[in-house]
Amino acid sequence: MAASGGGGRPGMSGPQTQPSLRRGFSRAFTMRPEGFSGEDGGDYRGESELVPSSLAPIVPILRAANEIEEENPRVAYLCRFTAFEKAHTMDPNSSGRGVRQFKTYLLHRLEKDEQDTERRLASTDAKEIQRFYEQYCRKNLEEGLQKKKPEVMARHYQIASVLYDVLKTVTPEKFHHEYDKFAKEVEKEKASFSHYNILPLNMSGPPQPVMEIPEIKAAVNLLREIENLPKPRSDPTSAAKDKEAPVVRDLLDWLWLTFGFQKGNVENQKEHLILLLANIDMRQTGNAYQSERHNHVIHNDTITSLMRKIFQNYISWCRYLHLVSNIKIPKDASTQQPELLYIGLYLLIWGEASNVRFMPECICYIFHHMAKDLYDIISDVREDSFDPPFRPEGSDDAFLQIVIKPIFTVMHQEAAMNKRRRTSHSKWRNYDDLNEYFWSKRCFKQLRWPFDPTSEFFVAPEKTKNETVQHDHVVTRRRIPKTNFVEVRTFLHLFRSFDRMWAFFILAFQAMVIIAWSPSGSLSAIFEPTVFRNVLTIFITAAFLNFLQATLEIILNWKAWRSLGCLQTIRYILKFVVAIAWLIILPTTYISSIQNPTGLVKFFSNWTGNLQRESIYNFAVALYMLPNIFSALFFIFPLFRRALEQSNSRIIRFFLWWTQPKLYVARGMYEDTCSLLKYTLFWILLLVCKLAFSFYVEISPLVGPTRTIMFLGRGTYAWHEFFPYLQHNLGVVITVWAPIVMVYFMDTQIWYAIFSTICGGVNGAFSRLGEIRTLGMLRSRFEAIPRAFDRNLVPRHDSEPKRREREEDKYLHIDKFSDIWNAFILSLREEDLINNREKNLLIVPSSVGDTHVFQWPPFLLASKIPIALDMANSVKKKDDELKKRINQDRYTFYAVVECYETLCNILYSLIVEPTDRKVVDLIRESIEESLSRQSLVKDFRLDELPQLSAKFDKLLTLLLKTDEDMDPIRTQIANLLQDIMEIITQDIMRNGQGILKDENRSNQLFANINLNSVKDKTWKEKCVRLQLLLTTKESAIYVPTNLDARRRITFFANSLFMKMPNAPQVRSMMSFSVLTPYFKEEVLFSAEDLYEKNEDGISILFYLRKIYPDEWQNFLQRIDFIPKNEESLETKMEDICLWASYRGQTLTRTVRGMMYYRRALEVQCVQDKADLAKLERRRTVEASQEGWASADMARAIANIKFTYVVSCQVYGMQKQSKDLKDNACYQNILNLMMMYPSLRVAYIDEVEAPADNGTTEKTYYSVLVKGGEKYDEEIYRIKLPGRPTDIGEGKPENQNHAIVFTRGEALQAIDMNQDNYLEEAFKMRNVLEEFKSEKYRQRKPTILGLREHIFTGSVSSLAWFMSNQETSFVTIGQRVLANPLKVRFHYGHPDIFDRLFHITRGGISKASKTINLSEDIFSGFNSTMREGNVTHHEYMQVGKGRDVGMNQISSFEAKVANGNGEQTLSRDIYRLGRRFDFYRMLSFYFTTVGFYFSSMV
């Protein structure tokens, strides 16, 4: 490339030469990204987004080049040249994936730009970049600091920093110093304008509204109190390299230097902790006035509450292992700094733990030791400095490498043993095995601290000597045992986990057969001695079943024996020995008792007086039943039993040793007495019906035929006999009884379906579900809806006047309701569920207060005015008759009054001249005088009112022509006003002829009118509403016509009458996040997707237009477009793609729905501000103008209360992919982030870089980004110990890596095929209050279940079937599971988790390969076993999409069935089945694995 003069290269002497691309590439151009061909007119804007991950540092340079391209193409060329130089330095051999192709592309681009670009500011490139740099800094940095937004300034500082690097590359070193002043200022301020998530903690310039919130300021100040802490000594390696000492601003920075956490993790958890403190403190302070919180400080109760939530599991773990907690507060601590250090330490450990987050007790173990180190440091007051426990050694991931990486390596090796689900569970340790290793004190002896790499825990699996490279080779390892449980693939798990249930049904069947076989065959036969003696044989059967259970415990758990303690091993052996003993004793004693028969009456009457004459079998049975008797006594007193099981006392554990093994979880899972009585009564009634049916319908009718068959002689058969040698035709008997036995064991499922349906219906009726199901019901109850809204959705303020005092403002609650109602109706219009006319009919006017009656939505008043006109026309004599007829329908009365007063209001707004106003005044006075004298019918010709109504209709039509110039129609309006006045005075009024006569008038009446009001939005709404009242003659009973809009309106209205917690203010509500995992599903339909035809020749767009015809027409009306033909639709394709995507199961639909939460919070925050302004009016006028209640502050409050994170696992891969579909997904996700600025996207970034040994090395990061002006902006980057998805199931691992970026105390898990609605988002405050509701007493909810609406039911008949199936489960089914059965778990989304509870107990799902295939329900199991409480609430609903095709439905059902089969093998099912009381265990079985087993049978 020829040099054209000017500019010098750094370090070169002699004549200055232009930078040129001397490095040649032998390989020709191999890859050119789509859309960047390098030809003239090509679009290069996306090249920075296609940089290989190993060259990530050059992305800011290329983005800067794109930003300044139009301003100075030559400097943009120099930026790209610098990027090329840096890329070549980073990877000179182009060994990274995609590096060679990208460098080749960039080289071609530079060759072209060198020729095409010209210098604009100087004659050489060096001077060009110098002058441009100086000009850019002065223009954008010095002049724009106080004027531009922080986001814009951050971009300018980033570009200025890049330009200085380019300047140093292009300009000789001796010319640098004159620009150093700009560079130093840029570097100084650049950090202050770095990208932030929610809180701009380091930003300079004008304070942001969110940082002005008193609680946020107080939390920040609290964390920055570090004066009395000793300082960590600097790293010698850092000192040797003359690195600047890191700046310590707060407690988490201090922990960063002390324990070697990553900087990205520290910044993330710093914001996390500040928001937790601020939000909890907001709830503590309640509804305090802003004027009282200028010098706000965080309350001690706030920190204590947060400590309790975060460390509850750690404290419980310490007590279980009889350890002393290492959360120790120094005696001389005068502040709560130590508590904050412990909280920060735990959050930092959790934030960097990666896959170890699924092992909560492992995190407790790590924290236990690190807390001890922390206490030793802060309690040693003699030293001002200390040596950090973890030396970073030149990197900032010391904790990751020293603590997390060894554990991750073990998990990775164990997961590799799974061999893609082809290896038995018993051959490798999953997450539960590794975590339960920390349930024993031996982990302290074996692992030690720091970790002992020779520990058995870290032993890598060994491979067999005969291992080959084939896929089917067998892999074994050293005998590292599984912990406490072995997942063996066998159906016997059903008996092992639910042996009490099977024993009950088997023994009941045996007893009923014996009784039915008796001579009488009736139940009273049990009182016969012989029959009763035979019934007693059920205890022998019970002994055999007990023996089978003990045998299975030993056989199935054999590979975990090495992990069991000595006492547990002895327990299993003794259980087996005792089972054998009873199996021998009971039959032996029974045989001996045959000679001493007893009956039931004799058994009880002689029990006390004649013990010596009783058979030994009776004593054996009594002794055998003794444990069950004690268990029944404990069942009656659940609180006592819960206290015993939760106790960690060695004495109590010794007494409970026989009944249950010692485990950290699944202890004390007993509900309160009221709940216990409810589900016990449910199952007693069910079992009575089931056993009665089985006895009288199934068993008794077969006894007679069976006897006959048994005593028939053996016949001679020509064909082969299956059982030729069986006596008494037992083969035939077995054949006859086999179906009955199968039905007997599975018909309980049918009885459960019947009882749950009845119970669910009764429960729903008492919950007031279905009170408003139709539009007719809605209209009849609409007047009560505002009061219900005020009762449930309007917060009560601490200093609010009493209810009776507030009655002076009669319509206060109606005003608030109208705001929410209108926002709801407008959202329906935005979603194209209603058209403009329906919107106008449904909306409440914003001009509330113009009339002395409330202005109800026009759909309630539709046709009322024409009806009133007919009434007036038919009444000829008395006013009383007319008044009576109008007052019969209150809405007719409201319509008449509103219409009259609105007409007067509009007329007065049009009138300019005093004489014209006098005419209207005279008419109004005549009407009011006639009303007072009750002579309206006599004084006015009411039959002429329809003529007047028609004139007003024409007048309003002219006034609403806003798009036209009003001057040409001014005369028409004046003429209409004159006609109206003539009709009123001459045709209607009997004595009004003289009103229009005025001898002194110089001009015509109503010739001069004021049309300025026409431009006012509120005035236009008034005119539209009045015209609707005058002209709508048909009833609005069918408004809206869209079925989905009807469903949403009626459900929202109905939910207001349901019982729900009172809503707090937005600032006092619980903060929450929404997390959506995304892989490669559809984000947004493209034009190609919409027009692509299937095998039947049907395109998606065509199909959507056919099944949503009304919504399509509403959409065209909204965008004001009338298509001439199909080709004309291409001009609106962007809007059409959005419309179609909002009707599919796309990420775009989900994001729009979830962002309704933020919109709802902003509206509610403004309402709270209005309430406080009214209350403050009694104090100061200025108080109502406080800054926190402004629109900006409302957005700031919404930001700290709500966070939405979409975990797009492969977003980074899609960003760099050459596949058009993947790249389109990336672009669509980026567009979503720019459309919704508060949306955050987390993804796993795979960076491939050359290693020291010449190979490439992959590093993985969890990255959080947000939308910028053109690109995504990276906020946090946290290095991972490896690829997280290699270890567990994809979806839970995707959730787990992103959960560290969520905020708040609650977390809603949402799938990407879900939707949300604005009206439901308004109730989120109420739902979150369930977490602290007093009605749950000590067992506060940990998971809140919500109702789902299946929105795919209209797509096809199969989709309709799936929709009904799902609706029955998510309504009646889950309603009964939660109450009364108390066995509801987590069946997928949209459940809301107590976030702090679950992140300290393993997360919101389990992730072990294969066994946790249905990952959702395991989080419910885990929550229940860890003393959680799962509830269900139906006053709020969330949309849900389901499969709509046969293949999709089949795949889904297969996945659910497979997942249920894996559940059967799991330790969770086993522990719940063994630890629940009998009746709750029945509920658990028949609502989980039992349903599928019964279906199979």
PDB file of C-alpha atoms in Angstrom, residues 1289-1472:
ATOM      1  CA  GLU A1289     -29.609 -29.665  32.761  1.00  0.00           C
ATOM      2  CA  GLY A1290     -29.626 -26.717  30.375  1.00  0.00           C
ATOM      3  CA  LYS A1291     -32.555 -24.662  31.657  1.00  0.00           C
ATOM      4  CA  PRO A1292     -31.698 -24.635  35.386  1.00  0.00           C
ATOM      5  CA  GLU A1293     -28.059 -23.946  34.588  1.00  0.00           C
ATOM      6  CA  ASN A1294     -29.179 -21.068  32.381  1.00  0.00           C
ATOM      7  CA  GLN A1295     -31.245 -19.703  35.249  1.00  0.00           C
ATOM      8  CA  ASN A1296     -28.472 -20.244  37.754  1.00  0.00           C
ATOM      9  CA  HIS A1297     -25.781 -18.260  35.949  1.00  0.00           C
ATOM     10  CA  ALA A1298     -28.130 -15.283  35.585  1.00  0.00           C
ATOM     11  CA  ILE A1299     -29.716 -15.316  39.040  1.00  0.00           C
ATOM     12  CA  VAL A1300     -26.795 -13.328  40.449  1.00  0.00           C
ATOM     13  CA  PHE A1301     -27.930 -10.357  38.360  1.00  0.00           C
ATOM     14  CA  THR A1302     -31.457 -10.354  39.767  1.00  0.00           C
ATOM     15  CA  ARG A1303     -32.436  -8.046  42.593  1.00  0.00           C
ATOM     16  CA  GLY A1304     -35.002  -7.779  45.331  1.00  0.00           C
ATOM     17  CA  GLU A1305     -36.555 -10.046  47.926  1.00  0.00           C
ATOM     18  CA  ALA A1306     -38.865 -11.920  45.547  1.00  0.00           C
ATOM     19  CA  LEU A1307     -38.252 -13.565  42.205  1.00  0.00           C
ATOM     20  CA  GLN A1308     -40.836 -14.531  39.617  1.00  0.00           C
ATOM     21  CA  ALA A1309     -39.785 -17.296  37.282  1.00  0.00           C
ATOM     22  CA  ILE A1310     -41.263 -16.810  33.807  1.00  0.00           C
ATOM     23  CA  ASP A1311     -40.883 -18.998  30.730  1.00  0.00           C
ATOM     24  CA  MET A1312     -40.419 -17.385  27.358  1.00  0.00           C
ATOM     25  CA  ASN A1313     -43.802 -18.696  26.175  1.00  0.00           C
ATOM     26  CA  GLN A1314     -45.686 -16.625  28.743  1.00  0.00           C
ATOM     27  CA  ASP A1315     -47.461 -13.308  28.703  1.00  0.00           C
ATOM     28  CA  ASN A1316     -48.615 -10.772  31.236  1.00  0.00           C
ATOM     29  CA  TYR A1317     -51.339  -8.130  31.347  1.00  0.00           C
ATOM     30  CA  LEU A1318     -51.242  -4.573  32.624  1.00  0.00           C
ATOM     31  CA  GLU A1319     -54.342  -4.931  34.764  1.00  0.00           C
ATOM     32  CA  GLU A1320     -52.823  -7.957  36.508  1.00  0.00           C
ATOM     33  CA  ALA A1321     -49.554  -6.122  37.064  1.00  0.00           C
ATOM     34  CA  PHE A1322     -51.446  -3.600  39.194  1.00  0.00           C
ATOM     35  CA  LYS A1323     -52.079  -6.410  41.704  1.00  0.00           C
ATOM     36  CA  MET A1324     -48.427  -7.389  42.118  1.00  0.00           C
ATOM     37  CA  ARG A1325     -48.121  -5.296  45.279  1.00  0.00           C
ATOM     38  CA  ASN A1326     -50.930  -7.290  46.845  1.00  0.00           C
ATOM     39  CA  VAL A1327     -49.491 -10.665  45.878  1.00  0.00           C
ATOM     40  CA  LEU A1328     -46.086  -9.864  47.346  1.00  0.00           C
ATOM     41  CA  GLU A1329     -47.721  -9.002  50.658  1.00  0.00           C
ATOM     42  CA  GLU A1330     -48.632 -12.693  50.958  1.00  0.00           C
ATOM     43  CA  PHE A1331     -45.013 -13.374  51.924  1.00  0.00           C
ATOM     44  CA  LYS A1332     -45.513 -11.590  55.237  1.00  0.00           C
ATOM     45  CA  SER A1333     -49.217 -12.204  55.785  1.00  0.00           C
ATOM     46  CA  GLU A1334     -50.071 -13.040  59.380  1.00  0.00           C
ATOM     47  CA  LYS A1335     -52.664 -15.637  58.403  1.00  0.00           C
ATOM     48  CA  TYR A1336     -49.838 -18.142  57.804  1.00  0.00           C
ATOM     49  CA  ARG A1337     -48.507 -17.628  61.344  1.00  0.00           C
ATOM     50  CA  GLN A1338     -45.020 -19.125  61.638  1.00  0.00           C
ATOM     51  CA  ARG A1339     -45.019 -20.888  58.255  1.00  0.00           C
ATOM     52  CA  LYS A1340     -44.732 -17.907  55.946  1.00  0.00           C
ATOM     53  CA  PRO A1341     -44.970 -18.728  52.226  1.00  0.00           C
ATOM     54  CA  THR A1342     -41.772 -19.342  50.296  1.00  0.00           C
ATOM     55  CA  ILE A1343     -43.416 -19.928  46.904  1.00  0.00           C
ATOM     56  CA  LEU A1344     -46.554 -18.130  45.743  1.00  0.00           C
ATOM     57  CA  GLY A1345     -48.404 -19.979  43.016  1.00  0.00           C
ATOM     58  CA  LEU A1346     -50.408 -17.952  40.512  1.00  0.00           C
ATOM     59  CA  ARG A1347     -53.255 -18.786  38.197  1.00  0.00           C
ATOM     60  CA  GLU A1348     -52.463 -19.239  34.501  1.00  0.00           C
ATOM     61  CA  HIS A1349     -54.562 -18.493  31.447  1.00  0.00           C
ATOM     62  CA  ILE A1350     -53.732 -20.622  28.408  1.00  0.00           C
ATOM     63  CA  PHE A1351     -53.858 -18.173  25.509  1.00  0.00           C
ATOM     64  CA  THR A1352     -53.248 -20.700  22.707  1.00  0.00           C
ATOM     65  CA  GLY A1353     -56.668 -22.345  22.943  1.00  0.00           C
ATOM     66  CA  SER A1354     -58.016 -20.678  19.801  1.00  0.00           C
ATOM     67  CA  VAL A1355     -55.235 -21.857  17.490  1.00  0.00           C
ATOM     68  CA  SER A1356     -56.572 -25.350  16.773  1.00  0.00           C
ATOM     69  CA  SER A1357     -58.791 -28.072  18.164  1.00  0.00           C
ATOM     70  CA  LEU A1358     -55.780 -29.811  19.689  1.00  0.00           C
ATOM     71  CA  ALA A1359     -54.671 -26.529  21.218  1.00  0.00           C
ATOM     72  CA  TRP A1360     -58.196 -26.099  22.597  1.00  0.00           C
ATOM     73  CA  PHE A1361     -57.957 -29.537  24.203  1.00  0.00           C
ATOM     74  CA  MET A1362     -54.543 -28.767  25.732  1.00  0.00           C
ATOM     75  CA  SER A1363     -55.833 -25.409  26.905  1.00  0.00           C
ATOM     76  CA  ASN A1364     -58.765 -26.996  28.736  1.00  0.00           C
ATOM     77  CA  GLN A1365     -56.533 -29.686  30.207  1.00  0.00           C
ATOM     78  CA  GLU A1366     -54.053 -27.123  31.490  1.00  0.00           C
ATOM     79  CA  THR A1367     -56.792 -24.813  32.725  1.00  0.00           C
ATOM     80  CA  SER A1368     -58.306 -27.604  34.802  1.00  0.00           C
ATOM     81  CA  PHE A1369     -54.920 -28.303  36.365  1.00  0.00           C
ATOM     82  CA  VAL A1370     -53.802 -24.720  37.002  1.00  0.00           C
ATOM     83  CA  THR A1371     -57.200 -23.760  38.472  1.00  0.00           C
ATOM     84  CA  ILE A1372     -59.096 -26.534  40.258  1.00  0.00           C
ATOM     85  CA  GLY A1373     -56.092 -28.866  40.466  1.00  0.00           C
ATOM     86  CA  GLN A1374     -53.603 -26.504  42.045  1.00  0.00           C
ATOM     87  CA  ARG A1375     -56.322 -24.860  44.133  1.00  0.00           C
ATOM     88  CA  VAL A1376     -56.949 -28.174  45.898  1.00  0.00           C
ATOM     89  CA  LEU A1377     -53.254 -29.047  46.114  1.00  0.00           C
ATOM     90  CA  ALA A1378     -52.614 -25.847  48.048  1.00  0.00           C
ATOM     91  CA  ASN A1379     -55.754 -25.938  50.158  1.00  0.00           C
ATOM     92  CA  PRO A1380     -56.673 -28.249  51.790  1.00  0.00           C
ATOM     93  CA  LEU A1381     -54.106 -30.892  50.766  1.00  0.00           C
ATOM     94  CA  LYS A1382     -50.973 -28.764  51.379  1.00  0.00           C
ATOM     95  CA  VAL A1383     -48.960 -30.586  48.709  1.00  0.00           C
ATOM     96  CA  ARG A1384     -48.669 -27.946  46.025  1.00  0.00           C
ATOM     97  CA  PHE A1385     -45.147 -27.663  44.660  1.00  0.00           C
ATOM     98  CA  HIS A1386     -43.644 -25.696  41.783  1.00  0.00           C
ATOM     99  CA  TYR A1387     -45.070 -26.913  38.475  1.00  0.00           C
ATOM    100  CA  GLY A1388     -43.337 -24.393  36.277  1.00  0.00           C
ATOM    101  CA  HIS A1389     -43.864 -20.744  35.960  1.00  0.00           C
ATOM    102  CA  PRO A1390     -45.170 -18.083  36.871  1.00  0.00           C
ATOM    103  CA  ASP A1391     -44.650 -18.866  40.553  1.00  0.00           C
ATOM    104  CA  ILE A1392     -43.075 -16.202  42.755  1.00  0.00           C
ATOM    105  CA  PHE A1393     -40.200 -17.291  44.995  1.00  0.00           C
ATOM    106  CA  ASP A1394     -38.985 -15.848  48.247  1.00  0.00           C
ATOM    107  CA  ARG A1395     -35.677 -15.003  46.639  1.00  0.00           C
ATOM    108  CA  LEU A1396     -33.497 -14.728  49.740  1.00  0.00           C
ATOM    109  CA  PHE A1397     -34.892 -18.009  51.067  1.00  0.00           C
ATOM    110  CA  HIS A1398     -34.102 -19.897  47.890  1.00  0.00           C
ATOM    111  CA  ILE A1399     -30.725 -18.437  46.927  1.00  0.00           C
ATOM    112  CA  THR A1400     -29.437 -19.573  50.321  1.00  0.00           C
ATOM    113  CA  ARG A1401     -30.928 -23.045  49.842  1.00  0.00           C
ATOM    114  CA  GLY A1402     -29.847 -24.111  46.380  1.00  0.00           C
ATOM    115  CA  GLY A1403     -31.719 -21.831  43.998  1.00  0.00           C
ATOM    116  CA  ILE A1404     -35.070 -21.948  42.242  1.00  0.00           C
ATOM    117  CA  SER A1405     -34.542 -25.327  40.565  1.00  0.00           C
ATOM    118  CA  LYS A1406     -32.384 -28.422  40.659  1.00  0.00           C
ATOM    119  CA  ALA A1407     -30.033 -29.224  37.825  1.00  0.00           C
ATOM    120  CA  SER A1408     -28.557 -32.732  38.092  1.00  0.00           C
ATOM    121  CA  LYS A1409     -28.441 -34.433  34.720  1.00  0.00           C
ATOM    122  CA  THR A1410     -31.387 -36.700  33.886  1.00  0.00           C
ATOM    123  CA  ILE A1411     -32.698 -37.124  37.426  1.00  0.00           C
ATOM    124  CA  ASN A1412     -33.825 -33.485  37.493  1.00  0.00           C
ATOM    125  CA  LEU A1413     -35.336 -33.544  34.016  1.00  0.00           C
ATOM    126  CA  SER A1414     -38.462 -31.881  35.451  1.00  0.00           C
ATOM    127  CA  GLU A1415     -36.374 -29.277  37.204  1.00  0.00           C
ATOM    128  CA  ASP A1416     -39.265 -27.068  38.261  1.00  0.00           C
ATOM    129  CA  ILE A1417     -41.035 -29.423  40.621  1.00  0.00           C
ATOM    130  CA  PHE A1418     -37.807 -30.200  42.454  1.00  0.00           C
ATOM    131  CA  SER A1419     -37.588 -26.617  43.642  1.00  0.00           C
ATOM    132  CA  GLY A1420     -40.998 -27.163  45.249  1.00  0.00           C
ATOM    133  CA  PHE A1421     -39.745 -30.389  46.818  1.00  0.00           C
ATOM    134  CA  ASN A1422     -36.647 -28.612  48.075  1.00  0.00           C
ATOM    135  CA  SER A1423     -38.633 -25.704  49.467  1.00  0.00           C
ATOM    136  CA  THR A1424     -41.025 -28.012  51.316  1.00  0.00           C
ATOM    137  CA  MET A1425     -38.254 -30.155  52.768  1.00  0.00           C
ATOM    138  CA  ARG A1426     -36.457 -27.035  54.001  1.00  0.00           C
ATOM    139  CA  GLU A1427     -39.458 -25.872  56.025  1.00  0.00           C
ATOM    140  CA  GLY A1428     -40.960 -23.771  53.258  1.00  0.00           C
ATOM    141  CA  ASN A1429     -44.624 -23.273  52.459  1.00  0.00           C
ATOM    142  CA  VAL A1430     -46.114 -23.272  48.961  1.00  0.00           C
ATOM    143  CA  THR A1431     -49.412 -21.460  48.434  1.00  0.00           C
ATOM    144  CA  HIS A1432     -51.699 -20.739  45.483  1.00  0.00           C
ATOM    145  CA  HIS A1433     -53.549 -17.509  44.678  1.00  0.00           C
ATOM    146  CA  GLU A1434     -56.183 -17.007  42.023  1.00  0.00           C
ATOM    147  CA  TYR A1435     -56.875 -13.298  42.163  1.00  0.00           C
ATOM    148  CA  MET A1436     -54.004 -12.742  39.761  1.00  0.00           C
ATOM    149  CA  GLN A1437     -53.320 -14.534  36.500  1.00  0.00           C
ATOM    150  CA  VAL A1438     -50.518 -14.719  33.960  1.00  0.00           C
ATOM    151  CA  GLY A1439     -50.753 -15.810  30.334  1.00  0.00           C
ATOM    152  CA  LYS A1440     -49.239 -19.111  29.230  1.00  0.00           C
ATOM    153  CA  GLY A1441     -48.739 -20.664  25.814  1.00  0.00           C
ATOM    154  CA  ARG A1442     -48.970 -24.370  25.203  1.00  0.00           C
ATOM    155  CA  ASP A1443     -48.139 -26.714  22.371  1.00  0.00           C
ATOM    156  CA  VAL A1444     -50.566 -26.526  19.487  1.00  0.00           C
ATOM    157  CA  GLY A1445     -49.540 -29.399  17.173  1.00  0.00           C
ATOM    158  CA  MET A1446     -49.826 -33.156  17.582  1.00  0.00           C
ATOM    159  CA  ASN A1447     -46.066 -33.728  17.481  1.00  0.00           C
ATOM    160  CA  GLN A1448     -45.415 -30.882  19.937  1.00  0.00           C
ATOM    161  CA  ILE A1449     -48.070 -32.130  22.329  1.00  0.00           C
ATOM    162  CA  SER A1450     -46.725 -35.657  22.103  1.00  0.00           C
ATOM    163  CA  SER A1451     -43.181 -34.453  22.811  1.00  0.00           C
ATOM    164  CA  PHE A1452     -44.352 -32.388  25.749  1.00  0.00           C
ATOM    165  CA  GLU A1453     -46.340 -35.233  27.280  1.00  0.00           C
ATOM    166  CA  ALA A1454     -43.374 -37.557  26.768  1.00  0.00           C
ATOM    167  CA  LYS A1455     -41.064 -35.080  28.501  1.00  0.00           C
ATOM    168  CA  VAL A1456     -43.417 -34.742  31.455  1.00  0.00           C
ATOM    169  CA  ALA A1457     -43.839 -38.517  31.708  1.00  0.00           C
ATOM    170  CA  ASN A1458     -40.090 -39.104  31.471  1.00  0.00           C
ATOM    171  CA  GLY A1459     -39.493 -36.459  34.076  1.00  0.00           C
ATOM    172  CA  ASN A1460     -42.025 -38.130  36.342  1.00  0.00           C
ATOM    173  CA  GLY A1461     -40.306 -41.456  35.888  1.00  0.00           C
ATOM    174  CA  GLU A1462     -37.031 -39.871  36.962  1.00  0.00           C
ATOM    175  CA  GLN A1463     -38.767 -38.301  39.952  1.00  0.00           C
ATOM    176  CA  THR A1464     -39.735 -41.775  41.107  1.00  0.00           C
ATOM    177  CA  LEU A1465     -36.047 -42.633  41.484  1.00  0.00           C
ATOM    178  CA  SER A1466     -35.127 -39.439  43.297  1.00  0.00           C
ATOM    179  CA  ARG A1467     -34.251 -38.944  46.940  1.00  0.00           C
ATOM    180  CA  ASP A1468     -36.737 -36.075  47.129  1.00  0.00           C
ATOM    181  CA  ILE A1469     -39.717 -38.342  46.433  1.00  0.00           C
ATOM    182  CA  TYR A1470     -38.364 -40.921  48.861  1.00  0.00           C
ATOM    183  CA  ARG A1471     -37.883 -38.457  51.694  1.00  0.00           C
ATOM    184  CA  LEU A1472     -41.201 -36.716  51.208  1.00  0.00           C
TER     185      LEU A1472
END
